[in-house]
PDB file of C-alpha atoms in Angstrom:
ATOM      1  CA  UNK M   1       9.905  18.281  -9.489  1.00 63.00           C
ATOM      2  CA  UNK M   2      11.099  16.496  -6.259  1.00 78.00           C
ATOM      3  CA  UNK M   3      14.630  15.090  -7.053  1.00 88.00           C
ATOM      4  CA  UNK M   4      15.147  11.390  -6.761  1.00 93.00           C
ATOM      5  CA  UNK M   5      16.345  10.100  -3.351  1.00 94.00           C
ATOM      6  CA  UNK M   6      19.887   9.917  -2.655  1.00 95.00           C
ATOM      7  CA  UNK M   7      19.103   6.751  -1.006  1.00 96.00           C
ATOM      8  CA  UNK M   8      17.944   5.119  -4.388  1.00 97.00           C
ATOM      9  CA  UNK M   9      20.655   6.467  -6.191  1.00 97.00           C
ATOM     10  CA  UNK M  10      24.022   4.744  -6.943  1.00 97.00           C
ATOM     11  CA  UNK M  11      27.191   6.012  -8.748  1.00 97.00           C
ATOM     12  CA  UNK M  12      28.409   2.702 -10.736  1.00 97.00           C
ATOM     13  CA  UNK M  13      31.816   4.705 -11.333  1.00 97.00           C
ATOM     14  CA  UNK M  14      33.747   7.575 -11.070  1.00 96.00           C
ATOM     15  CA  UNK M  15      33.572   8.975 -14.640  1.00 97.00           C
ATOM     16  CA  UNK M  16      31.874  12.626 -15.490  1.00 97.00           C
ATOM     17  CA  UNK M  17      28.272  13.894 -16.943  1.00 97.00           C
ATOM     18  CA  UNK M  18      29.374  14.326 -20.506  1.00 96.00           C
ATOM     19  CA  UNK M  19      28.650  16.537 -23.393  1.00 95.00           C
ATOM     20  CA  UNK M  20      27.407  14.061 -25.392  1.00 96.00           C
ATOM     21  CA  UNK M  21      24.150  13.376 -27.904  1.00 96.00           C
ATOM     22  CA  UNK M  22      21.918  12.111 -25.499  1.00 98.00           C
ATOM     23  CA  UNK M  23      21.060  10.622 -22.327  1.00 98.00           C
ATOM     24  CA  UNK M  24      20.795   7.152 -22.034  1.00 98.00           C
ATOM     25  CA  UNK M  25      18.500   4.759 -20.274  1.00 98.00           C
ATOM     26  CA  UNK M  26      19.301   0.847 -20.250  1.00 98.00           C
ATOM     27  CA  UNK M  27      16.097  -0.675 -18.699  1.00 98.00           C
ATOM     28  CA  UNK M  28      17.406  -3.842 -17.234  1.00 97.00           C
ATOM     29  CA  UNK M  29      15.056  -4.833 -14.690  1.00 97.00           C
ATOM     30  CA  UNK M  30      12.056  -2.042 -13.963  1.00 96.00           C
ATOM     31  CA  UNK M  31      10.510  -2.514 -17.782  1.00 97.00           C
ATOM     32  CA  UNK M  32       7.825  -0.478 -17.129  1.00 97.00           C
ATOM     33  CA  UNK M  33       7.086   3.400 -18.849  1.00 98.00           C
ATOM     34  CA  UNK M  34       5.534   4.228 -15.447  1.00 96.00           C
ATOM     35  CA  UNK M  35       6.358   4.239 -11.707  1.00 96.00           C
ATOM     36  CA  UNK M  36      10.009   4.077 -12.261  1.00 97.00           C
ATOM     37  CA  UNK M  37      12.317   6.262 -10.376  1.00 98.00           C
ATOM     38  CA  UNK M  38      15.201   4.512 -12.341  1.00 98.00           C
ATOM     39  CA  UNK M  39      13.305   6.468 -16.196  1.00 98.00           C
ATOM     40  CA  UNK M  40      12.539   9.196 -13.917  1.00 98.00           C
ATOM     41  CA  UNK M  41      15.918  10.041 -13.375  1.00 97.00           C
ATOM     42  CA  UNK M  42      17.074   9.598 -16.711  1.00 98.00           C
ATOM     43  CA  UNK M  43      13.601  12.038 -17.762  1.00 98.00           C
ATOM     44  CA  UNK M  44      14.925  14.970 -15.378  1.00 97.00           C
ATOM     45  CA  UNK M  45      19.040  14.210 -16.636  1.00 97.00           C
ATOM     46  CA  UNK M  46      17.313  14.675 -19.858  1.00 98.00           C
ATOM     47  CA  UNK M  47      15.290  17.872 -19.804  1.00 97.00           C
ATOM     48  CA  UNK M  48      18.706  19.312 -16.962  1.00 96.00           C
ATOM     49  CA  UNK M  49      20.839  19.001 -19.665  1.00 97.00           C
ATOM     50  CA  UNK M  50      18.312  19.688 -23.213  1.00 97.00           C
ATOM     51  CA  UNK M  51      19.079  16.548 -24.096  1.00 98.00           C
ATOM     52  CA  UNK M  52      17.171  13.813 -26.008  1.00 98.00           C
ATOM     53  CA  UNK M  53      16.120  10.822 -24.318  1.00 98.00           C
ATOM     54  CA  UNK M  54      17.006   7.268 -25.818  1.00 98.00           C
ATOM     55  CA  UNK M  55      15.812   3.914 -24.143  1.00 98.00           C
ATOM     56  CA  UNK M  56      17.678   1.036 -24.857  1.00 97.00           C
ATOM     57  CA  UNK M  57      16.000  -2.320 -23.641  1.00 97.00           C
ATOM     58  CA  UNK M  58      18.041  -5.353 -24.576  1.00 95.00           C
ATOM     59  CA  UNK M  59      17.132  -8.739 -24.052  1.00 93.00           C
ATOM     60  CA  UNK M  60      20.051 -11.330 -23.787  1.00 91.00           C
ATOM     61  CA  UNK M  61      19.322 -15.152 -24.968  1.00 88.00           C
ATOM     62  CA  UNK M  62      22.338 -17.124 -23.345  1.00 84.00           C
ATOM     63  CA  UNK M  63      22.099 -16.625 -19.551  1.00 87.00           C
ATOM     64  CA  UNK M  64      21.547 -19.390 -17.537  1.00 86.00           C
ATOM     65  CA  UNK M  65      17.340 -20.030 -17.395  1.00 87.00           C
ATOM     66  CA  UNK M  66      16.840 -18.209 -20.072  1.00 90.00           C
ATOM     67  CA  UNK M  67      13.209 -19.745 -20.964  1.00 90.00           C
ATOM     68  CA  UNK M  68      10.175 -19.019 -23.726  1.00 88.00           C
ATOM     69  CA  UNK M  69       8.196 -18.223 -20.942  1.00 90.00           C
ATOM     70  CA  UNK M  70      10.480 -15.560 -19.549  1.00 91.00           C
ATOM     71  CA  UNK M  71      11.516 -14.182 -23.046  1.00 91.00           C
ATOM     72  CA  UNK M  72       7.844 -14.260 -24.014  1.00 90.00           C
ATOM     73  CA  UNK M  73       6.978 -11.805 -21.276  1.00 93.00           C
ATOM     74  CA  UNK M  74       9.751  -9.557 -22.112  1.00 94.00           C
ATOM     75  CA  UNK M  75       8.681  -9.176 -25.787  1.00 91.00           C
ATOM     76  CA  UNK M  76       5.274  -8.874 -25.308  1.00 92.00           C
ATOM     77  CA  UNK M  77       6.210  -5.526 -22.856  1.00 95.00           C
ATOM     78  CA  UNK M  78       8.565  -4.672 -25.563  1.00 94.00           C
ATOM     79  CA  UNK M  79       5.670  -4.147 -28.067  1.00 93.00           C
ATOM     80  CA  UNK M  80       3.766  -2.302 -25.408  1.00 96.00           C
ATOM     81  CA  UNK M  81       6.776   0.143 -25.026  1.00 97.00           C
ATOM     82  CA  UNK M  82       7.044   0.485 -28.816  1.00 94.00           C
ATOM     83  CA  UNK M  83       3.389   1.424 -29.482  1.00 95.00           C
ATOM     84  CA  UNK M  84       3.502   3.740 -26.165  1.00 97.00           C
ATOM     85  CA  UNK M  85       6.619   5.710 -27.354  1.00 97.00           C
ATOM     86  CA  UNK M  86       5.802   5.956 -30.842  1.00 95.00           C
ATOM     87  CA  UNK M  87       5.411   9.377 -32.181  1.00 93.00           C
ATOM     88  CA  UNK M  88       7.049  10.656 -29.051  1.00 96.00           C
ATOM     89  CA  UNK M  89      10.336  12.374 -28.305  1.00 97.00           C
ATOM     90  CA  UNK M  90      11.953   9.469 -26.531  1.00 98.00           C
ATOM     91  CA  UNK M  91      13.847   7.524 -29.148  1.00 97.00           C
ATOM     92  CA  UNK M  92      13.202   3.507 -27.995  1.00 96.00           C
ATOM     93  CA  UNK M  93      15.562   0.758 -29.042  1.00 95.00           C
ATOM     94  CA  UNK M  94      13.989  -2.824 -28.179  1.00 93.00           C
ATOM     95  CA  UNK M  95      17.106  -5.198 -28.463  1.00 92.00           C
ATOM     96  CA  UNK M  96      16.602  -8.822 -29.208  1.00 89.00           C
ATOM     97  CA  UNK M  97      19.958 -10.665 -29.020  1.00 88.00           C
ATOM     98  CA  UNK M  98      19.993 -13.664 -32.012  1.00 84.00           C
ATOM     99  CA  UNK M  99      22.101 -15.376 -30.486  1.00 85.00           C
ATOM    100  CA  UNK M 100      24.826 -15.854 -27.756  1.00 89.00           C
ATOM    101  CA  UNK M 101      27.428 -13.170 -27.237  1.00 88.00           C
ATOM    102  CA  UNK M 102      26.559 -11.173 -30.958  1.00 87.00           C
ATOM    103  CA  UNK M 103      25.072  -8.057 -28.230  1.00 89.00           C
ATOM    104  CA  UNK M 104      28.027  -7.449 -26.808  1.00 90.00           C
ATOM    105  CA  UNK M 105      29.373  -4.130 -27.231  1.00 92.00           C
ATOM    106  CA  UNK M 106      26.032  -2.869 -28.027  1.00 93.00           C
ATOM    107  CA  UNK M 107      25.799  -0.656 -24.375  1.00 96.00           C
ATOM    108  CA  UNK M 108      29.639   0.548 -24.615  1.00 95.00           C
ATOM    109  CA  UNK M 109      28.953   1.510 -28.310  1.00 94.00           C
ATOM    110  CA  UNK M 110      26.268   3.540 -27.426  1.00 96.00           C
ATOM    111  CA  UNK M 111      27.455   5.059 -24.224  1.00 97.00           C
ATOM    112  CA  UNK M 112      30.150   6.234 -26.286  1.00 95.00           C
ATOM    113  CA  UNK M 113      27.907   8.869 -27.596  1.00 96.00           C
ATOM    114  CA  UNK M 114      25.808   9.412 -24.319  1.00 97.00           C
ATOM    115  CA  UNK M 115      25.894  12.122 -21.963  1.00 97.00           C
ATOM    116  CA  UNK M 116      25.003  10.090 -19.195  1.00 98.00           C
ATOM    117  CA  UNK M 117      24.552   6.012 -18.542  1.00 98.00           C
ATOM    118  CA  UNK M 118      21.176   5.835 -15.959  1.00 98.00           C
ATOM    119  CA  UNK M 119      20.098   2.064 -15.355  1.00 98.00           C
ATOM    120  CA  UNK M 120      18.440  -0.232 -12.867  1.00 98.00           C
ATOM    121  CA  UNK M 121      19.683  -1.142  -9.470  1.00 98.00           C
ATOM    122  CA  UNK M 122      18.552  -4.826  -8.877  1.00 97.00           C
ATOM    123  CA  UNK M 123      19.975  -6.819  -6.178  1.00 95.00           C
ATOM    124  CA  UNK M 124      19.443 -10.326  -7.777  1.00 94.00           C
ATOM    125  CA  UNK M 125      20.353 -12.698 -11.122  1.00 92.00           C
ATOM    126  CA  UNK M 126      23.306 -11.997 -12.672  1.00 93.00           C
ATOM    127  CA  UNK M 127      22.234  -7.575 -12.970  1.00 96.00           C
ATOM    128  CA  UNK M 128      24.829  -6.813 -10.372  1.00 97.00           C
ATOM    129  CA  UNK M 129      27.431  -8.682 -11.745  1.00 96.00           C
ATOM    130  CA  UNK M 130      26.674  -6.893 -15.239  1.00 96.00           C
ATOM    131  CA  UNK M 131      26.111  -3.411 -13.702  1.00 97.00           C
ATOM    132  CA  UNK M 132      29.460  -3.449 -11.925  1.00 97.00           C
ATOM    133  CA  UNK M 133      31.264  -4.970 -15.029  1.00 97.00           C
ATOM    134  CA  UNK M 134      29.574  -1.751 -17.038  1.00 97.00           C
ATOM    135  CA  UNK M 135      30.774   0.492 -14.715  1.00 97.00           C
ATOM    136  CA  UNK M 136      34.342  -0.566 -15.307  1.00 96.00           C
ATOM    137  CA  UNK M 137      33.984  -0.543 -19.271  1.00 96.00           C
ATOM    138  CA  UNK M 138      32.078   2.960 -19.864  1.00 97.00           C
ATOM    139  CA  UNK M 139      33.944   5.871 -20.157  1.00 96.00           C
ATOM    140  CA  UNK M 140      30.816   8.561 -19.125  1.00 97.00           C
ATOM    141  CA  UNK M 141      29.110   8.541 -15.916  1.00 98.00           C
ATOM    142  CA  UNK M 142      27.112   4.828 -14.888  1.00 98.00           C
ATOM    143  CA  UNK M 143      23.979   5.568 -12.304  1.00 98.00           C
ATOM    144  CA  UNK M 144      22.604   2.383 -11.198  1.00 98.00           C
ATOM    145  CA  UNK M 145      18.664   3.541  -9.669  1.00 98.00           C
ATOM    146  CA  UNK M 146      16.568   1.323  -6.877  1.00 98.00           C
ATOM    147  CA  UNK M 147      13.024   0.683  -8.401  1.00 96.00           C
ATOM    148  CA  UNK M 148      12.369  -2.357  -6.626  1.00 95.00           C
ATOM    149  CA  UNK M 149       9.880  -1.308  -3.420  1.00 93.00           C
ATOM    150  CA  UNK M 150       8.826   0.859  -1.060  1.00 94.00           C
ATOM    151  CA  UNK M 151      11.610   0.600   1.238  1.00 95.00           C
ATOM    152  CA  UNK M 152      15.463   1.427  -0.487  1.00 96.00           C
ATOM    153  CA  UNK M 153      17.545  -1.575  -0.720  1.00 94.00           C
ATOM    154  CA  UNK M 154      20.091   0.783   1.075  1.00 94.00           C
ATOM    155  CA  UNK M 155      17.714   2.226   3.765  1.00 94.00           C
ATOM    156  CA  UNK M 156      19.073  -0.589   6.306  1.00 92.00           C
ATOM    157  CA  UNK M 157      23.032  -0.144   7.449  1.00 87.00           C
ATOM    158  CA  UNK M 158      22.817  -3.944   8.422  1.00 90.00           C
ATOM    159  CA  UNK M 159      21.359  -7.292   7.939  1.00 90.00           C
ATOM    160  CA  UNK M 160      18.717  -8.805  10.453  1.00 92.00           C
ATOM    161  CA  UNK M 161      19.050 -12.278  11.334  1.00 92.00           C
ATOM    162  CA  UNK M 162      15.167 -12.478  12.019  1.00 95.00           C
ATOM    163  CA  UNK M 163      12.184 -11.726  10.401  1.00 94.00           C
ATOM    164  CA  UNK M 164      11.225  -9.643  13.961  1.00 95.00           C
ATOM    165  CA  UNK M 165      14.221  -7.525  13.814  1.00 93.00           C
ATOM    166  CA  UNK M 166      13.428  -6.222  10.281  1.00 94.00           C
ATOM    167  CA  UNK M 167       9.595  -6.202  11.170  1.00 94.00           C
ATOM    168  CA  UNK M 168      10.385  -3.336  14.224  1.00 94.00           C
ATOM    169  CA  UNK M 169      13.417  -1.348  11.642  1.00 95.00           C
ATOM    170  CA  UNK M 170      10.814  -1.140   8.844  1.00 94.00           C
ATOM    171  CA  UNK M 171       7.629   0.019  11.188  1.00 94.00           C
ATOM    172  CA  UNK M 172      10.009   2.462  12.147  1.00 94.00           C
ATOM    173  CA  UNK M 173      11.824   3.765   8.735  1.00 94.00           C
ATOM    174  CA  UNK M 174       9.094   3.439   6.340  1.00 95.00           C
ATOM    175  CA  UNK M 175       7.017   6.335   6.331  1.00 94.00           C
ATOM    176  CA  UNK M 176       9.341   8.422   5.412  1.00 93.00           C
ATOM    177  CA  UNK M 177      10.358   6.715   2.736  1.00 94.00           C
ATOM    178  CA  UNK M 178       6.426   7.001   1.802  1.00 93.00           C
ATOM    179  CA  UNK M 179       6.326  10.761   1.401  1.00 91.00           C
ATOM    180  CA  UNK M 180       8.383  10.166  -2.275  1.00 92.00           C
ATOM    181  CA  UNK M 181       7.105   8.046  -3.999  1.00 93.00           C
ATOM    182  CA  UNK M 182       8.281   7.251  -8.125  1.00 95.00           C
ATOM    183  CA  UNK M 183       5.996   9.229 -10.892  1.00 95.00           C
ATOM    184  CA  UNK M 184       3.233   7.615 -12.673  1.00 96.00           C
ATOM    185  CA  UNK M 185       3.905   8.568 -15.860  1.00 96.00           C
ATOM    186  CA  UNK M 186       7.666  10.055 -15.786  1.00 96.00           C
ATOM    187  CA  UNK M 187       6.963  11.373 -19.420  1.00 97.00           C
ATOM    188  CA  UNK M 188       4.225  13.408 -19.277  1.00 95.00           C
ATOM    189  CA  UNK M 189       6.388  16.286 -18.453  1.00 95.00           C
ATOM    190  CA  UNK M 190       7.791  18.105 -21.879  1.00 96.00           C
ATOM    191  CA  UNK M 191      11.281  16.473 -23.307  1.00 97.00           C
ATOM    192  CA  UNK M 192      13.681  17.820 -26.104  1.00 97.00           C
ATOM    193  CA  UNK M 193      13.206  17.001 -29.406  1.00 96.00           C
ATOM    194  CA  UNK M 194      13.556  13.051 -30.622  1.00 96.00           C
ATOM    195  CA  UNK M 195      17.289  12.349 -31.667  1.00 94.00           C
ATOM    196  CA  UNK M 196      17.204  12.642 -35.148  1.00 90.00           C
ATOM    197  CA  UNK M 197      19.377   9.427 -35.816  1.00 89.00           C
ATOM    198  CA  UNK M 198      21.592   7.182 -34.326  1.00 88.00           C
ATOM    199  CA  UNK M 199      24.934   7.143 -34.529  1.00 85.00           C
ATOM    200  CA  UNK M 200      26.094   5.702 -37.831  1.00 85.00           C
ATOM    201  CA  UNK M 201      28.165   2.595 -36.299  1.00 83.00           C
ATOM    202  CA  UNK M 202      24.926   1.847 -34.227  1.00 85.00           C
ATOM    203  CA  UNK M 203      22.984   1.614 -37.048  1.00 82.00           C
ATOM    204  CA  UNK M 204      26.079  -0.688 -38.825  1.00 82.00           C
ATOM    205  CA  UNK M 205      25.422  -3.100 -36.238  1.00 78.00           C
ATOM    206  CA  UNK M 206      21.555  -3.136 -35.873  1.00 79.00           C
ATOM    207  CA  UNK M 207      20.687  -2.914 -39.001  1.00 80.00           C
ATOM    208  CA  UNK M 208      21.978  -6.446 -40.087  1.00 79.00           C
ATOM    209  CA  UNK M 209      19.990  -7.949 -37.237  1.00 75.00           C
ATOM    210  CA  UNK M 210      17.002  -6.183 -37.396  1.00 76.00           C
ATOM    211  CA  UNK M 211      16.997  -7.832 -41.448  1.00 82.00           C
ATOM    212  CA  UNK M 212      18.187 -10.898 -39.943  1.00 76.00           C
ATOM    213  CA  UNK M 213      15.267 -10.793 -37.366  1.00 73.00           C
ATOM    214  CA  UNK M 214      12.409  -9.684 -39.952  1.00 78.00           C
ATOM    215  CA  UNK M 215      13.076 -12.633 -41.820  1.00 86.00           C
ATOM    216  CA  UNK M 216      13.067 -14.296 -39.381  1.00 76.00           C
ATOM    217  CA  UNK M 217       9.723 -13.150 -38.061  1.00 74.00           C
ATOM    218  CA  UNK M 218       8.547 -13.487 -41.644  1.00 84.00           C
ATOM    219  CA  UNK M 219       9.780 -17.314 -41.703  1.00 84.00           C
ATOM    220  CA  UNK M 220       7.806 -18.080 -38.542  1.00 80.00           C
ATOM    221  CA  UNK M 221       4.461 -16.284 -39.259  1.00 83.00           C
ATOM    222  CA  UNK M 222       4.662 -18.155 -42.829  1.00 88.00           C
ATOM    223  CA  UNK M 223       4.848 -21.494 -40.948  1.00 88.00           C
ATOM    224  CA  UNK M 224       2.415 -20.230 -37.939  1.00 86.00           C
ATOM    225  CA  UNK M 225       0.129 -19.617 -41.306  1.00 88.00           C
ATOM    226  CA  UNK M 226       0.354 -22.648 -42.862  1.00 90.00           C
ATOM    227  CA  UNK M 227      -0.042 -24.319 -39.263  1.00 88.00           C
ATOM    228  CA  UNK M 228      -3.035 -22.799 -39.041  1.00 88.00           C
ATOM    229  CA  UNK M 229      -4.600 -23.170 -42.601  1.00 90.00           C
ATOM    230  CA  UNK M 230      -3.859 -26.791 -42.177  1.00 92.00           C
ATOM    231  CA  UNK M 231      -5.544 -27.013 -38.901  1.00 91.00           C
ATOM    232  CA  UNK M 232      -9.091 -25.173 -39.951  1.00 91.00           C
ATOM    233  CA  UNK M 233      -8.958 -27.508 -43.661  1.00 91.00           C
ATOM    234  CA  UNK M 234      -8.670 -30.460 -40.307  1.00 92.00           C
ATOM    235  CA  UNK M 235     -11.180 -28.783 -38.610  1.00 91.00           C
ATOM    236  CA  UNK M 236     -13.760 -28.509 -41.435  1.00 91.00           C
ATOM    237  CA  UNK M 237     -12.922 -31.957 -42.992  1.00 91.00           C
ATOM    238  CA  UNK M 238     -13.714 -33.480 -39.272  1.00 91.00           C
ATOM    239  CA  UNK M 239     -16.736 -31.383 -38.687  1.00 90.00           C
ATOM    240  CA  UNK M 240     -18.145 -32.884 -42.672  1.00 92.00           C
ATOM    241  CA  UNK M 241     -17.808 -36.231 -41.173  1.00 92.00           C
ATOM    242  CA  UNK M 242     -19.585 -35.971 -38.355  1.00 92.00           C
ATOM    243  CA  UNK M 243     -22.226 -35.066 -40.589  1.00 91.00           C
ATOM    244  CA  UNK M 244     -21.838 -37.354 -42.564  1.00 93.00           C
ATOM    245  CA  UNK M 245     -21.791 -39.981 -40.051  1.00 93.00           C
ATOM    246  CA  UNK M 246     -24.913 -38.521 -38.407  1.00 90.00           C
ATOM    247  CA  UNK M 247     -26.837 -38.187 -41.740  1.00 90.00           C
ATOM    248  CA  UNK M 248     -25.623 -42.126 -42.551  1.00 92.00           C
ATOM    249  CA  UNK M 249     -26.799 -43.144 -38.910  1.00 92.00           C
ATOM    250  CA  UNK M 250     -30.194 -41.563 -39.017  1.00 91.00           C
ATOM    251  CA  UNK M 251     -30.351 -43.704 -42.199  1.00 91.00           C
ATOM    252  CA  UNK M 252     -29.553 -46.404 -40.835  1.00 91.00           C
ATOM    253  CA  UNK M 253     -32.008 -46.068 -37.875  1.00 90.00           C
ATOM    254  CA  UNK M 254     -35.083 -45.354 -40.178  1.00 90.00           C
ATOM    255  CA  UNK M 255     -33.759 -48.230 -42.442  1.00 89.00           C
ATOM    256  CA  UNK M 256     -34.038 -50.175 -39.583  1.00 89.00           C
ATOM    257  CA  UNK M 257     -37.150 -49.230 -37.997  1.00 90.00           C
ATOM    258  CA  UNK M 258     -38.935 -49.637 -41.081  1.00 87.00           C
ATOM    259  CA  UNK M 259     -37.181 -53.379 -41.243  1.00 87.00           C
ATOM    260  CA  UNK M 260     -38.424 -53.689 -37.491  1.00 87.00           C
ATOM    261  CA  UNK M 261     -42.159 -52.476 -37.885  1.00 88.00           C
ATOM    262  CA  UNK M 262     -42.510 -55.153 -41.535  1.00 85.00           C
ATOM    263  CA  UNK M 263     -41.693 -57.892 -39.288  1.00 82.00           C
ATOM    264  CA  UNK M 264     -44.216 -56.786 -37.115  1.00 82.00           C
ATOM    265  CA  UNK M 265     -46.793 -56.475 -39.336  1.00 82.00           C
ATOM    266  CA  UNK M 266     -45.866 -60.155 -40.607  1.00 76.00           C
ATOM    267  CA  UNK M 267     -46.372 -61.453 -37.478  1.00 77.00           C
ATOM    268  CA  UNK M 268     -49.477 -60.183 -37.034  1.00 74.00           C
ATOM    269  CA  UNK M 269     -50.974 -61.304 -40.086  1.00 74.00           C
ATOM    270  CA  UNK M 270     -49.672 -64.718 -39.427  1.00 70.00           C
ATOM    271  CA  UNK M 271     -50.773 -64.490 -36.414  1.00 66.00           C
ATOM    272  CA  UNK M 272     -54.627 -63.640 -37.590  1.00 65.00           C
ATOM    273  CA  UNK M 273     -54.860 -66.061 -39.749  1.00 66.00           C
ATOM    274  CA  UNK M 274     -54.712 -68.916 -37.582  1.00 63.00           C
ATOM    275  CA  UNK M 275     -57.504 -67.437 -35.647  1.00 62.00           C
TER     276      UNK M 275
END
């Protein structure tokens, strides 16, 4: 397989490969299974070295903008991922912070047992500013990868000061950058066998959320329940009194026809016998 290019690929320190339990992919910003040169890389560190692959995706809750809309998005891939990966040799931890701050530690824990860090390279939010603090903290070997487009972030040795000026540079440098382009499905190829389990003082600190979280889950969906029994007994009990209504007001209107068409035939009779 075609290695990754150099151009997309950024040493976030100086530390070593090490001979550790796995290699280890934090999916920051390209959360995606497929066209990703970022899970790519961390596929062919994996299978280089015979060593499992484990996917850590973590969601934080207390940056700035954090929003249900956002988060929403996030978990919804995260179930996709889960169902994907399931029964596969890629061991997948989804990551839900409960609240501010109680994540932390959670990469340098597990990078402590990793043969190699590879993660994504994003140019925006506060990633860089995480990536390069990261870098500083791990003691194994940090590779931050460009996912982001067709053209490297690092393809250009300067900035353009108009929108004409990049236009002519990237008419120019693109097609090469064409001929490689990520893999579809970066898994399809074989990987070693699924890491039988994770380090013990991983699971000490997952475990407790991921109870905290299922009740939590099972606290919601109670209430999301009872929201919604309440809402069809609403539903039914409005829908009977429209019926109700319309079987009292066709009453009414025969009621009052008949009342209508006796007056009538009063009048009439009157009416005839004064002829």
């Amino acid at each position: 397989m075609t290695p990754i290019p150099d151009v997309r690929l950024r040493a976030c320190n100086s530390e070593p490969v090490r001979n550790g339990d796995f290699v280890l992919y934090w999916m920051i910003a390209a959360r995606r299974l497929g066209w990703s040169f970022a899970l790519e890389r961390a596929a062919d560190e994996a299978r280089r070295l015979k060593k499992p692959l484990v996917i850590l995706e973590p969601l934080r809750c207390g940056y700035r903008w954090a929003s249900d809309r956002i988060h929403r998005f996030v978990l919804e891939g995260m179930a996709d991922h889960a169902a994907r990966l399931a029964g596969s040799n890629v061991t997948y931890l989804p990551y839900v912070e409960p609240a501010p701050g109680v994540g932390k530690g959670l990469l340098e824990a597990l990078a402590r047992h990793a043969c190699l860090v590879v993660t994504d390279d994003f140019p925006a939010f506060f990633l860089p500013r995480m990536v390069a603090a990261a870098g500083e903290q791990l003691q194994v070997r940090l590779e931050a990868v460009d996912s982001n487009g067709l053209l490297p972030l690092r393809a250009a040795d300067k900035d353009f000061v108009t929108a004409a000026h990049f236009r002519r540079f990237l008419q120019k440098v693109l097609p090469e950058h064409l001929e490689r382009a990520p893999a579809e499905d970066p898994l399809t190829a074989p990987l070693p066998k699924r890491l039988r389990a994770l380090p013990e003082e991983i699971l000490r600190r997952l475990v407790p959320d991921y109870v905290e979280i299922s009740i939590y889950r099972a606290l919601l969906e109670s209430t999301a329940s009872e929201h919604g029994a309440r809402m069809t007994a609403m539903r039914n009990a409005s829908e009977n009194a429209n019926d109700i209504i319309d079987d009292l007001t066709l009453q009414m209107n025969r009621e009052r026809q008949a009342e209508i068409t006796q007056e009538i035939m009063e009048v009439v009779a009157g009416a005839e016998s004064l002829i």
